[in-house]
Short mmCIF file of C-alpha atoms in Angstrom, two decimals:
data_model
loop_
_atom_site.label_atom_id
_atom_site.label_comp_id
_atom_site.label_asym_id
_atom_site.label_seq_id
_atom_site.Cartn_x
_atom_site.Cartn_y
_atom_site.Cartn_z
CA MET A 1226 46.86 -10.18 -50.01
CA LYS A 1227 43.73 -12.27 -50.23
CA ILE A 1228 45.06 -14.78 -47.70
CA LYS A 1229 46.04 -11.95 -45.38
CA ASN A 1230 42.56 -10.39 -45.67
CA ILE A 1231 40.94 -13.75 -44.92
CA ILE A 1232 43.12 -14.14 -41.80
CA ILE A 1233 42.21 -10.61 -40.67
CA LEU A 1234 38.52 -11.36 -41.28
CA LEU A 1235 38.74 -14.59 -39.27
CA PHE A 1236 40.38 -12.74 -36.39
CA PHE A 1237 37.62 -10.11 -36.56
CA ILE A 1238 34.86 -12.71 -36.52
CA THR A 1239 36.51 -14.63 -33.69
CA GLY A 1240 36.94 -11.45 -31.67
CA LEU A 1241 33.35 -10.42 -32.33
CA ASN A 1242 32.01 -13.78 -31.17
CA THR A 1243 34.19 -13.61 -28.08
CA ALA A 1244 32.90 -10.09 -27.34
CA LEU A 1245 29.29 -11.19 -27.79
CA ALA A 1246 29.86 -14.21 -25.56
CA ASN A 1247 31.30 -12.01 -22.84
CA ASP A 1248 29.00 -9.01 -23.08
CA GLY A 1249 27.07 -10.13 -20.01
CA TRP A 1250 23.94 -11.25 -21.87
CA LEU A 1251 22.92 -14.87 -21.40
CA ASN A 1252 20.14 -16.07 -23.69
CA ILE A 1253 18.29 -18.61 -21.57
CA LEU A 1254 17.76 -20.79 -24.65
CA ASN A 1255 21.52 -21.17 -24.88
CA GLU A 1256 21.79 -22.02 -21.19
CA GLY A 1257 19.67 -25.16 -21.13
CA GLY A 1258 16.29 -23.46 -20.91
CA ASN A 1259 13.35 -23.85 -23.26
CA ASN A 1260 10.44 -21.68 -24.38
CA LYS A 1261 7.96 -24.56 -24.68
CA GLY A 1262 6.49 -24.31 -21.17
CA ILE A 1263 8.59 -27.20 -19.79
CA LYS A 1264 9.93 -26.46 -16.32
CA CYS A 1265 13.53 -25.22 -16.47
CA THR A 1266 14.23 -23.84 -13.00
CA GLU A 1267 17.72 -25.34 -12.89
CA ALA A 1268 18.68 -23.74 -16.19
CA ILE A 1269 17.44 -20.31 -15.16
CA GLN A 1270 19.03 -20.46 -11.71
CA GLY A 1271 22.19 -21.83 -13.32
CA ALA A 1272 22.34 -18.85 -15.66
CA ILE A 1273 21.93 -16.51 -12.70
CA GLU A 1274 24.80 -18.25 -10.88
CA LYS A 1275 26.97 -18.21 -14.00
CA ALA A 1276 26.43 -14.48 -14.53
CA SER A 1277 27.03 -13.81 -10.86
CA LYS A 1278 30.42 -15.55 -10.98
CA ASN A 1279 31.38 -13.23 -13.83
CA GLY A 1280 30.43 -10.15 -11.82
CA GLY A 1281 26.85 -9.92 -13.08
CA GLY A 1282 24.87 -9.94 -16.28
CA THR A 1283 21.50 -10.10 -17.99
CA ILE A 1284 19.42 -13.27 -18.26
CA PHE A 1285 17.50 -12.79 -21.50
CA PHE A 1286 14.17 -14.48 -22.23
CA PRO A 1287 13.18 -14.33 -25.92
CA ALA A 1288 9.55 -14.72 -26.95
CA GLY A 1289 7.96 -17.97 -25.83
CA GLU A 1290 6.60 -19.65 -22.70
CA TYR A 1291 8.80 -20.55 -19.74
CA LEU A 1292 8.04 -22.42 -16.52
CA THR A 1293 10.05 -22.18 -13.33
CA GLY A 1294 10.01 -22.59 -9.57
CA ALA A 1295 11.39 -20.03 -7.12
CA LEU A 1296 14.38 -18.04 -8.33
CA LYS A 1297 17.08 -16.54 -6.13
CA LEU A 1298 18.55 -13.32 -7.48
CA LYS A 1299 22.18 -12.34 -6.94
CA SER A 1300 23.99 -9.00 -7.07
CA ASN A 1301 24.30 -7.27 -10.45
CA ILE A 1302 21.69 -9.50 -12.12
CA THR A 1303 19.05 -8.36 -14.62
CA ILE A 1304 16.09 -10.50 -15.67
CA HIS A 1305 15.02 -9.22 -19.09
CA LEU A 1306 11.82 -10.49 -20.71
CA ASP A 1307 11.41 -9.65 -24.38
CA SER A 1308 8.02 -8.81 -25.89
CA GLY A 1309 6.14 -12.07 -26.29
CA ALA A 1310 7.93 -13.76 -23.41
CA LEU A 1311 5.71 -15.37 -20.77
CA LEU A 1312 7.41 -16.58 -17.60
CA LYS A 1313 5.14 -18.79 -15.49
CA PHE A 1314 5.81 -19.93 -11.95
CA SER A 1315 5.07 -23.49 -10.87
CA GLU A 1316 1.90 -24.43 -9.02
CA ASN A 1317 3.80 -27.11 -7.06
CA PHE A 1318 4.48 -25.82 -3.54
CA ASP A 1319 7.58 -28.03 -3.30
CA ASP A 1320 9.23 -25.74 -5.84
CA TYR A 1321 9.34 -23.01 -3.17
CA LEU A 1322 11.30 -25.04 -0.63
CA PRO A 1323 13.42 -24.89 1.43
CA TYR A 1324 11.89 -22.21 3.63
CA VAL A 1325 13.79 -18.93 3.72
CA GLU A 1326 13.90 -15.92 6.00
CA MET A 1327 11.22 -13.53 4.79
CA ARG A 1328 8.65 -11.09 6.12
CA TYR A 1329 4.94 -11.87 6.01
CA GLU A 1330 2.44 -9.12 6.87
CA GLY A 1331 5.06 -7.36 8.96
CA ILE A 1332 6.43 -10.36 10.89
CA VAL A 1333 9.83 -11.89 10.07
CA MET A 1334 9.64 -15.67 9.82
CA GLN A 1335 10.80 -18.75 7.95
CA SER A 1336 8.41 -19.67 5.15
CA PHE A 1337 8.08 -20.42 1.43
CA SER A 1338 10.59 -18.70 -0.81
CA PRO A 1339 9.11 -15.76 -2.70
CA LEU A 1340 8.87 -16.40 -6.44
CA PHE A 1341 11.68 -13.91 -7.02
CA TYR A 1342 13.79 -13.80 -3.85
CA ALA A 1343 16.85 -11.72 -3.08
CA LYS A 1344 18.64 -11.31 0.24
CA ASP A 1345 21.62 -9.13 1.16
CA VAL A 1346 22.40 -8.23 -2.48
CA GLU A 1347 22.53 -5.10 -4.64
CA ASN A 1348 21.86 -3.93 -8.18
CA ILE A 1349 19.01 -6.26 -9.18
CA THR A 1350 16.64 -5.58 -12.07
CA ILE A 1351 13.55 -7.11 -13.64
CA LYS A 1352 12.61 -5.39 -16.88
CA GLY A 1353 11.26 -5.74 -20.40
CA ARG A 1354 7.89 -5.95 -22.10
CA GLY A 1355 7.12 -9.55 -21.21
CA VAL A 1356 4.56 -11.06 -18.82
CA ILE A 1357 5.25 -12.87 -15.54
CA ASP A 1358 2.45 -15.11 -14.28
CA GLY A 1359 2.54 -16.24 -10.65
CA GLN A 1360 -0.28 -18.76 -11.23
CA GLY A 1361 -1.53 -17.89 -7.79
CA LYS A 1362 -4.84 -19.74 -7.95
CA ALA A 1363 -3.33 -22.89 -6.42
CA TRP A 1364 -2.18 -20.81 -3.42
CA TRP A 1365 -5.52 -18.99 -3.15
CA ASN A 1366 -7.41 -22.28 -3.20
CA GLU A 1367 -5.26 -23.71 -0.41
CA VAL A 1368 -5.99 -20.67 1.76
CA TYR A 1369 -9.71 -21.01 1.03
CA ARG A 1370 -9.53 -24.71 1.92
CA ILE A 1371 -7.90 -24.01 5.28
CA GLU A 1372 -10.05 -21.01 6.19
CA THR A 1373 -13.40 -22.52 5.24
CA ALA A 1374 -12.91 -25.86 6.98
CA LYS A 1375 -15.79 -26.44 9.39
CA GLY A 1376 -13.70 -28.42 11.83
CA PRO A 1377 -10.14 -29.55 12.47
CA ILE A 1378 -8.34 -30.80 9.38
CA PRO A 1379 -5.03 -32.69 9.11
CA GLU A 1380 -1.97 -30.45 8.91
CA THR A 1381 -0.04 -30.56 5.67
CA LYS A 1382 3.70 -31.10 5.62
CA TYR A 1383 4.12 -27.38 4.91
CA GLN A 1384 2.22 -26.41 8.06
CA LYS A 1385 4.28 -28.83 10.13
CA MET A 1386 7.49 -27.43 8.66
CA TRP A 1387 6.38 -23.91 9.51
CA THR A 1388 5.74 -24.85 13.15
CA GLU A 1389 9.12 -26.59 13.45
CA GLN A 1390 11.04 -23.66 11.95
CA ASN A 1391 9.28 -20.80 13.74
CA LYS A 1392 9.39 -21.77 17.39
CA GLY A 1393 9.24 -18.78 19.71
CA ILE A 1394 7.69 -16.42 17.17
CA VAL A 1395 6.10 -13.41 18.89
CA TYR A 1396 2.73 -11.96 17.91
CA GLU A 1397 -0.26 -10.18 19.44
CA PRO A 1398 -3.32 -12.24 20.49
CA TYR A 1399 -5.52 -10.70 17.78
CA TYR A 1400 -3.17 -12.17 15.12
CA LYS A 1401 -3.47 -15.71 16.49
CA ARG A 1402 -6.08 -16.69 13.93
CA THR A 1403 -3.62 -15.99 11.12
CA ILE A 1404 -0.71 -17.69 12.88
CA ASP A 1405 -2.82 -20.76 13.63
CA LYS A 1406 -3.20 -21.42 9.91
CA HIS A 1407 0.55 -22.06 9.67
CA PHE A 1408 0.32 -21.40 5.92
CA PHE A 1409 1.94 -18.26 4.58
CA ARG A 1410 1.89 -17.70 0.85
CA PRO A 1411 4.98 -16.26 -0.83
CA SER A 1412 5.20 -12.78 -2.28
CA PHE A 1413 5.76 -12.56 -6.02
CA PHE A 1414 8.92 -10.48 -5.53
CA GLN A 1415 10.55 -9.96 -2.17
CA ALA A 1416 13.96 -8.39 -1.83
CA TYR A 1417 15.17 -8.57 1.78
CA ASN A 1418 17.87 -6.19 2.98
CA CYS A 1419 18.94 -5.21 -0.55
CA LYS A 1420 19.80 -1.97 -2.31
CA ASN A 1421 19.50 -0.55 -5.80
CA ILE A 1422 16.43 -2.33 -7.15
CA LEU A 1423 14.77 -1.57 -10.49
CA ILE A 1424 11.53 -3.12 -11.76
CA GLU A 1425 10.48 -1.67 -15.09
CA GLY A 1426 8.04 -2.28 -17.91
CA VAL A 1427 6.93 -5.85 -17.24
CA THR A 1428 3.45 -7.14 -16.45
CA PHE A 1429 2.85 -9.18 -13.30
CA LYS A 1430 -0.33 -11.18 -12.90
CA ASN A 1431 -1.90 -13.76 -10.59
CA SER A 1432 0.38 -13.23 -7.61
CA PRO A 1433 0.06 -15.82 -4.83
CA PHE A 1434 0.19 -13.02 -2.24
CA TRP A 1435 1.64 -9.48 -2.27
CA THR A 1436 3.20 -8.69 -5.62
CA ILE A 1437 6.16 -6.28 -5.34
CA ASN A 1438 7.35 -6.41 -1.73
CA PRO A 1439 10.80 -4.98 -0.93
CA GLU A 1440 11.68 -5.34 2.78
CA PHE A 1441 14.48 -3.44 4.56
CA CYS A 1442 15.72 -2.14 1.19
CA ASP A 1443 17.26 1.12 -0.02
CA ASN A 1444 16.88 2.84 -3.39
CA VAL A 1445 13.92 1.04 -4.95
CA THR A 1446 12.47 2.12 -8.30
CA VAL A 1447 9.28 0.62 -9.74
CA THR A 1448 8.17 2.25 -12.98
CA GLY A 1449 5.94 1.55 -15.94
CA ILE A 1450 4.73 -1.84 -14.77
CA THR A 1451 1.26 -3.39 -14.90
CA ILE A 1452 -0.10 -5.55 -12.09
CA ASN A 1453 -3.28 -7.55 -12.59
CA ASN A 1454 -4.44 -9.92 -9.82
CA PRO A 1455 -8.16 -10.46 -10.38
CA HIS A 1456 -10.56 -11.90 -7.80
CA SER A 1457 -7.82 -12.91 -5.38
CA PRO A 1458 -7.19 -12.64 -1.63
CA ASN A 1459 -4.55 -10.26 -0.20
CA THR A 1460 -2.82 -9.80 -3.55
CA ASP A 1461 -1.62 -6.24 -2.93
CA GLY A 1462 0.21 -4.50 -5.75
CA ILE A 1463 3.32 -2.68 -4.51
CA ASN A 1464 4.19 -2.90 -0.79
CA PRO A 1465 7.49 -1.31 0.27
CA SER A 1466 8.09 -2.11 3.95
CA SER A 1467 10.85 -0.65 6.13
CA CYS A 1468 12.45 0.77 2.98
CA THR A 1469 14.14 4.08 2.22
CA ASN A 1470 14.27 6.10 -1.00
CA VAL A 1471 11.44 4.43 -2.92
CA HIS A 1472 10.22 5.73 -6.28
CA ILE A 1473 6.96 4.40 -7.79
CA SER A 1474 5.73 5.89 -11.06
CA ASN A 1475 3.69 5.32 -14.20
CA CYS A 1476 2.14 2.06 -13.00
CA HIS A 1477 -1.26 0.55 -13.75
CA ILE A 1478 -2.64 -1.61 -10.94
CA SER A 1479 -5.78 -3.72 -10.47
CA VAL A 1480 -5.60 -6.23 -7.63
CA GLY A 1481 -7.46 -8.20 -4.98
CA ASP A 1482 -6.39 -5.98 -2.08
CA ASP A 1483 -4.61 -2.62 -1.75
CA CYS A 1484 -3.00 -1.25 -4.92
CA ILE A 1485 -0.01 0.44 -3.23
CA THR A 1486 0.63 0.08 0.49
CA ILE A 1487 3.43 1.53 2.59
CA LYS A 1488 4.33 -0.50 5.67
CA SER A 1489 7.09 -0.94 8.29
CA GLY A 1490 6.40 -4.02 10.41
CA ARG A 1491 3.73 -5.34 12.75
CA ASP A 1492 3.48 -4.61 16.48
CA ALA A 1493 6.39 -5.73 18.70
CA ASP A 1494 8.19 -7.45 15.82
CA GLY A 1495 8.10 -4.25 13.78
CA ARG A 1496 9.29 -2.16 16.71
CA LYS A 1497 12.11 -4.64 17.35
CA TYR A 1498 13.63 -3.88 13.95
CA GLY A 1499 12.65 -0.22 14.25
CA LYS A 1500 13.15 0.48 10.54
CA ALA A 1501 10.92 3.21 9.16
CA THR A 1502 9.79 3.52 5.58
CA GLU A 1503 10.78 7.00 4.46
CA ASN A 1504 11.51 9.16 1.44
CA VAL A 1505 8.84 7.66 -0.83
CA THR A 1506 7.40 9.21 -3.99
CA ILE A 1507 4.34 7.82 -5.78
CA THR A 1508 3.27 9.55 -8.99
CA ASN A 1509 1.45 9.16 -12.30
CA CYS A 1510 -0.27 5.87 -11.44
CA THR A 1511 -3.75 4.53 -12.17
CA MET A 1512 -5.48 2.19 -9.73
CA LEU A 1513 -8.64 0.27 -10.56
CA SER A 1514 -9.92 -2.70 -8.57
CA GLY A 1515 -8.54 -2.87 -5.03
CA HIS A 1516 -9.44 -2.28 -1.40
CA GLY A 1517 -7.43 0.94 -1.39
CA GLY A 1518 -5.68 3.15 -3.91
CA VAL A 1519 -2.69 4.25 -1.85
CA VAL A 1520 -2.66 2.95 1.73
CA ILE A 1521 -0.35 3.55 4.68
CA GLY A 1522 -0.44 0.86 7.38
CA SER A 1523 -1.80 -0.89 9.16
CA GLU A 1524 1.60 -2.49 9.80
CA MET A 1525 3.46 0.76 10.53
CA SER A 1526 5.17 -0.08 13.82
CA GLY A 1527 8.60 0.97 12.56
CA GLY A 1528 7.28 4.37 11.48
CA ILE A 1529 6.44 5.94 8.12
CA LYS A 1530 7.62 9.41 7.17
CA LYS A 1531 8.31 11.77 4.29
CA ILE A 1532 5.86 10.43 1.70
CA THR A 1533 4.51 12.21 -1.39
CA ILE A 1534 1.60 10.94 -3.49
CA SER A 1535 0.69 12.90 -6.63
CA ASN A 1536 -0.93 12.86 -10.06
CA CYS A 1537 -2.85 9.60 -9.59
CA VAL A 1538 -6.28 8.32 -10.64
CA PHE A 1539 -8.34 5.92 -8.52
CA ASP A 1540 -11.37 4.50 -10.32
CA GLY A 1541 -13.43 1.77 -8.66
CA THR A 1542 -11.28 1.09 -5.61
CA ASP A 1543 -13.00 0.55 -2.26
CA ARG A 1544 -11.11 3.53 -0.82
CA GLY A 1545 -8.82 6.20 -2.19
CA ILE A 1546 -6.22 7.46 0.28
CA ARG A 1547 -6.24 5.31 3.42
CA ILE A 1548 -4.04 5.64 6.51
CA LYS A 1549 -4.78 3.02 9.14
CA ALA A 1550 -3.45 1.68 12.44
CA ALA A 1551 -4.67 0.59 15.86
CA ARG A 1552 -3.66 0.50 19.52
CA GLY A 1553 -0.73 -1.82 19.99
CA ARG A 1554 0.87 -1.01 16.65
CA GLY A 1555 3.00 1.89 17.84
CA GLY A 1556 5.00 3.82 15.27
CA VAL A 1557 4.66 7.34 13.89
CA VAL A 1558 3.12 8.28 10.54
CA GLU A 1559 4.15 11.83 9.70
CA ASP A 1560 5.10 14.29 6.98
CA ILE A 1561 2.71 13.01 4.30
CA ARG A 1562 1.73 15.05 1.23
CA VAL A 1563 -1.05 14.06 -1.17
CA ASP A 1564 -1.72 16.27 -4.20
CA ASN A 1565 -3.51 16.30 -7.53
CA ILE A 1566 -5.68 13.18 -7.26
CA VAL A 1567 -8.82 12.24 -9.19
CA MET A 1568 -11.18 9.65 -7.71
CA LYS A 1569 -14.28 8.06 -9.21
CA ASN A 1570 -16.67 5.33 -8.06
CA ILE A 1571 -15.16 4.90 -4.58
CA LYS A 1572 -17.18 2.30 -2.69
CA GLU A 1573 -16.31 3.44 0.84
CA GLU A 1574 -14.21 6.45 1.94
CA ALA A 1575 -12.37 8.62 -0.55
CA ILE A 1576 -10.01 9.71 2.25
CA ILE A 1577 -9.69 7.93 5.59
CA LEU A 1578 -7.32 8.32 8.54
CA ASP A 1579 -8.32 5.84 11.23
CA LEU A 1580 -6.67 4.60 14.42
CA PHE A 1581 -9.36 1.98 15.06
CA TYR A 1582 -8.39 -0.41 12.30
CA ASP A 1583 -8.43 -4.16 13.01
CA LYS A 1584 -9.50 -4.02 16.63
CA ASP A 1585 -11.13 -1.80 19.25
CA ASN A 1586 -9.12 -2.16 22.44
CA ALA A 1587 -9.54 -0.24 25.68
CA VAL A 1588 -7.75 3.05 26.28
CA GLU A 1589 -4.05 2.57 27.12
CA PRO A 1590 -1.39 4.82 28.63
CA VAL A 1591 0.80 6.46 25.97
CA THR A 1592 3.73 4.09 25.36
CA GLU A 1593 5.66 2.66 22.43
CA ARG A 1594 2.44 0.76 21.63
CA THR A 1595 0.62 4.02 20.88
CA PRO A 1596 0.28 4.83 17.15
CA ILE A 1597 0.65 8.47 16.08
CA PHE A 1598 -0.66 10.23 12.95
CA ARG A 1599 0.49 13.82 12.41
CA ASN A 1600 1.50 16.36 9.77
CA ILE A 1601 -0.63 15.00 6.93
CA HIS A 1602 -1.73 17.36 4.16
CA ILE A 1603 -4.08 16.56 1.29
CA SER A 1604 -4.81 18.97 -1.56
CA ASN A 1605 -6.28 19.29 -5.04
CA VAL A 1606 -8.56 16.26 -5.00
CA THR A 1607 -11.62 15.70 -7.17
CA GLY A 1608 -14.03 12.91 -6.28
CA GLY A 1609 -17.16 11.75 -8.04
CA ASN A 1610 -19.66 9.09 -6.98
CA VAL A 1611 -17.93 8.40 -3.67
CA ASN A 1612 -19.68 6.81 -0.71
CA LYS A 1613 -18.01 9.00 1.93
CA ALA A 1614 -15.86 12.03 1.24
CA GLY A 1615 -13.63 11.58 4.26
CA PHE A 1616 -13.27 10.09 7.72
CA VAL A 1617 -10.74 11.06 10.40
CA ARG A 1618 -10.76 9.23 13.74
CA GLY A 1619 -8.09 9.26 16.42
CA ILE A 1620 -7.92 7.53 19.78
CA SER A 1621 -8.57 9.43 23.00
CA GLU A 1622 -5.00 9.12 24.30
CA MET A 1623 -3.57 10.18 20.93
CA PRO A 1624 -5.80 12.37 18.73
CA ILE A 1625 -4.78 12.71 15.09
CA GLN A 1626 -2.82 15.97 14.81
CA ASN A 1627 -2.07 18.69 12.27
CA ILE A 1628 -4.12 17.64 9.26
CA SER A 1629 -5.18 19.83 6.35
CA PHE A 1630 -7.52 19.44 3.39
CA SER A 1631 -7.24 22.07 0.63
CA ASN A 1632 -8.99 22.62 -2.69
CA ILE A 1633 -11.13 19.51 -2.58
CA ASN A 1634 -14.37 18.85 -4.44
CA MET A 1635 -16.42 15.74 -3.68
CA ASP A 1636 -19.75 14.47 -4.93
CA GLY A 1637 -21.08 11.56 -2.95
CA LYS A 1638 -23.40 10.06 -0.42
CA GLU A 1639 -21.81 11.33 2.82
CA GLY A 1640 -19.43 14.14 3.71
CA PHE A 1641 -16.38 14.50 5.98
CA THR A 1642 -16.40 13.23 9.56
CA VAL A 1643 -13.73 14.30 12.06
CA ILE A 1644 -13.60 12.56 15.46
CA THR A 1645 -10.90 12.87 18.15
CA ALA A 1646 -8.49 15.12 16.31
CA SER A 1647 -6.76 18.45 16.79
CA ASP A 1648 -5.33 21.14 14.52
CA VAL A 1649 -7.41 20.23 11.49
CA GLU A 1650 -7.96 22.67 8.64
CA PHE A 1651 -10.33 22.69 5.67
CA HIS A 1652 -9.61 25.29 2.99
CA ASP A 1653 -11.71 25.62 -0.16
CA VAL A 1654 -13.45 22.29 0.36
CA LYS A 1655 -16.84 21.64 -1.25
CA VAL A 1656 -18.72 18.45 -0.46
CA ASN A 1657 -22.01 17.75 -2.18
CA ALA A 1658 -23.53 15.07 0.01
CA THR A 1659 -26.90 13.45 -0.56
CA LEU A 1660 -27.19 12.14 3.01
CA GLY A 1661 -26.34 14.11 6.15
CA SER A 1662 -24.04 17.06 6.73
CA SER A 1663 -21.06 17.87 4.53
CA PHE A 1664 -18.88 18.31 7.64
CA LYS A 1665 -19.40 16.55 10.97
CA ILE A 1666 -17.05 17.48 13.81
CA SER A 1667 -17.03 15.85 17.25
CA ASP A 1668 -14.61 15.41 20.15
CA ALA A 1669 -12.12 17.68 18.39
CA LYS A 1670 -10.37 20.99 18.91
CA ASN A 1671 -8.44 23.66 17.04
CA LEU A 1672 -10.11 23.58 13.64
CA ILE A 1673 -10.43 25.98 10.73
CA LEU A 1674 -13.26 25.73 8.18
CA ASP A 1675 -12.35 28.31 5.54
CA ASN A 1676 -14.54 28.70 2.44
CA VAL A 1677 -16.27 25.36 2.84
CA GLY A 1678 -19.74 24.29 1.89
CA SER A 1679 -22.07 22.37 -0.37
CA SER A 1680 -23.59 23.15 -3.76
CA THR A 1681 -26.51 20.89 -2.89
CA PRO A 1682 -27.50 21.69 0.72
CA ILE A 1683 -30.26 19.50 2.12
CA LYS A 1684 -33.32 21.05 3.71
CA GLY A 1685 -33.33 20.57 7.48
CA ILE A 1686 -29.72 19.31 7.48
CA PRO A 1687 -26.83 21.57 8.54
CA VAL A 1688 -23.87 21.94 6.23
CA ILE A 1689 -21.58 21.88 9.30
CA LYS A 1690 -22.52 19.87 12.39
CA ILE A 1691 -20.49 20.36 15.58
CA ASP A 1692 -20.74 18.28 18.75
CA ASN A 1693 -18.42 18.62 21.77
CA ALA A 1694 -15.72 20.45 19.86
CA SER A 1695 -13.83 23.64 20.67
CA ASN A 1696 -11.63 26.39 19.27
CA ILE A 1697 -13.08 26.45 15.78
CA MET A 1698 -12.78 29.26 13.25
CA ILE A 1699 -15.47 29.29 10.55
CA ASN A 1700 -14.60 32.01 8.10
CA ASN A 1701 -14.81 33.27 4.51
CA ASN A 1702 -17.94 31.28 3.75
CA PHE A 1703 -20.47 32.48 1.17
CA PRO A 1704 -23.09 29.83 0.35
CA PHE A 1705 -24.15 30.52 -3.24
CA ASN A 1706 -27.24 28.32 -3.07
CA THR A 1707 -30.24 28.65 -0.82
CA THR A 1708 -29.26 26.92 2.43
CA ASP A 1709 -31.65 26.00 5.23
CA ILE A 1710 -29.11 25.54 8.07
CA PHE A 1711 -25.41 26.31 7.79
CA ILE A 1712 -24.22 25.32 11.28
CA GLU A 1713 -25.70 23.15 13.99
CA ALA A 1714 -23.82 23.10 17.32
CA ASP A 1715 -24.47 21.09 20.46
CA GLY A 1716 -22.63 19.49 23.36
CA LYS A 1717 -21.53 20.69 26.78
CA GLU A 1718 -17.88 20.70 25.69
CA THR A 1719 -18.52 22.88 22.66
CA LYS A 1720 -17.00 26.35 23.06
CA ASN A 1721 -15.06 29.09 21.31
CA ILE A 1722 -16.73 28.77 17.92
CA PHE A 1723 -15.81 31.91 15.98
CA LEU A 1724 -17.64 33.09 12.86
CA LYS A 1725 -15.69 35.71 10.90
CA ASN A 1726 -15.98 37.30 7.46
CA ASN A 1727 -18.92 35.20 6.31
CA VAL A 1728 -21.81 36.20 4.02
CA PHE A 1729 -24.96 34.32 4.93
CA ASN A 1730 -27.50 36.14 2.76
CA ASN A 1731 -28.66 32.84 1.26
CA VAL A 1732 -28.93 31.07 4.62
CA THR A 1733 -32.21 30.77 6.51
CA THR A 1734 -30.64 29.71 9.86
CA THR A 1735 -26.98 30.54 10.40
CA VAL A 1736 -26.59 28.59 13.65
CA LYS A 1737 -29.01 26.05 15.06
CA LYS A 1738 -28.19 25.70 18.76
CA GLY A 1739 -28.70 22.43 20.61
CA LYS A 1740 -30.09 22.13 24.09
CA ASP A 1741 -26.70 21.38 25.71
CA LEU A 1742 -24.85 24.24 24.02
CA ASP A 1743 -23.48 26.96 26.25
CA LYS A 1744 -24.93 30.36 25.41
CA LYS A 1745 -21.46 31.84 24.97
CA ALA A 1746 -20.11 29.03 22.81
CA ILE A 1747 -20.73 30.87 19.51
CA VAL A 1748 -18.90 34.16 18.87
CA GLU A 1749 -20.13 36.10 15.82
#
């Protein structure tokens, strides 16, 4: 019986070892890798290939330090970094060759492989509690070297390769300065034409360029990650571009450019692919250093639609919510909802929708080059110590349309400005500005200002200033504090300004009329 039991036990142990060996987990230390910081790209890529041949699997990084060059992900592959694992990417540019098809700032081209690169695959995951360091300083320094040169400098082999492999590339004249550099840094993670992507838990830092950058992808989830790219150029956090069904949640981001940016291609190249970014949810995130908290554009030529942004905190970013484009971009940004946002210490605009980003070209006929912003609704926002509460500016051939601001409280230097827009509504919006009017409206029509005002009105300064605007309803306003001037209106085009259901007992001058205002423009 003892011999029989020993045989059974041996069979059990052998079967268990076989099961463990075939459970899809590959410990990188058993696959030729090392956790001593010695480069092991071949071992890591070999493990990915091995798992892929078996239908997929998890490449497991125990605690320790790893060094690698670019990695190409395959279908059904998970990169799992345990707590205490630090995966560093090489500072040698040769480790990101050969060039691959990728998208850089909205233009498809051949350039350096992204650090993590995936193309035409599905079911890819990066997860765990480890840290991934892009060691981007070498890339940043090369950009600084090229951009700050005071005269012509010899082209590197990488610039020559770019020129050889991108003949016939199409771009607008304003982008020539960027193209002329012939040096395009890789994204930290770029999945190109992939589906079912999950990035969870890990910390990314020191990205060479944009950090998480899915392009032409479907079903992307980014949750619980930290991104930290300090003092670095164009190191955006999460940039889905021409993607559908994107879910971003519970992230903490502090970067050298925009924290989260939604894009869909640049100019003619973006319109050629014609792939919108749509069905995107962003929630429960904190954004610290960065040019913008959540940004849409400016590369939005494929269109951006059906976006929700909620339950986020922006503290110390240059701007909060920013939607930007310019003539020549084309594309439609529509069906955007922003709700339940807290902003603090915003250096520029808390909210900005601007069609004059990047360049100021002459008026054009309405064509596919004309950008469109419409159906954008922002509610339940609190802002403290902001420079400007809000700025809305359309172009004359395409005013920004159907915008609403509801239940907003802002304390800052300047208020809201609306220029070249139609169908704009403010409901329950209080702006305590220290300089100028809380609301400035010009070259606009079809507006509602319902229960708006300021808790700190400035003597001699109107709360609402109107210039060459028409069809405006100002209603349900009751200034609680002593107010010198509530409305100032001027301009030959100003007409049909209706005041209804207001209580102006605390107002010295209800309407200050300018010299060019028609006598019938105000209806009380």
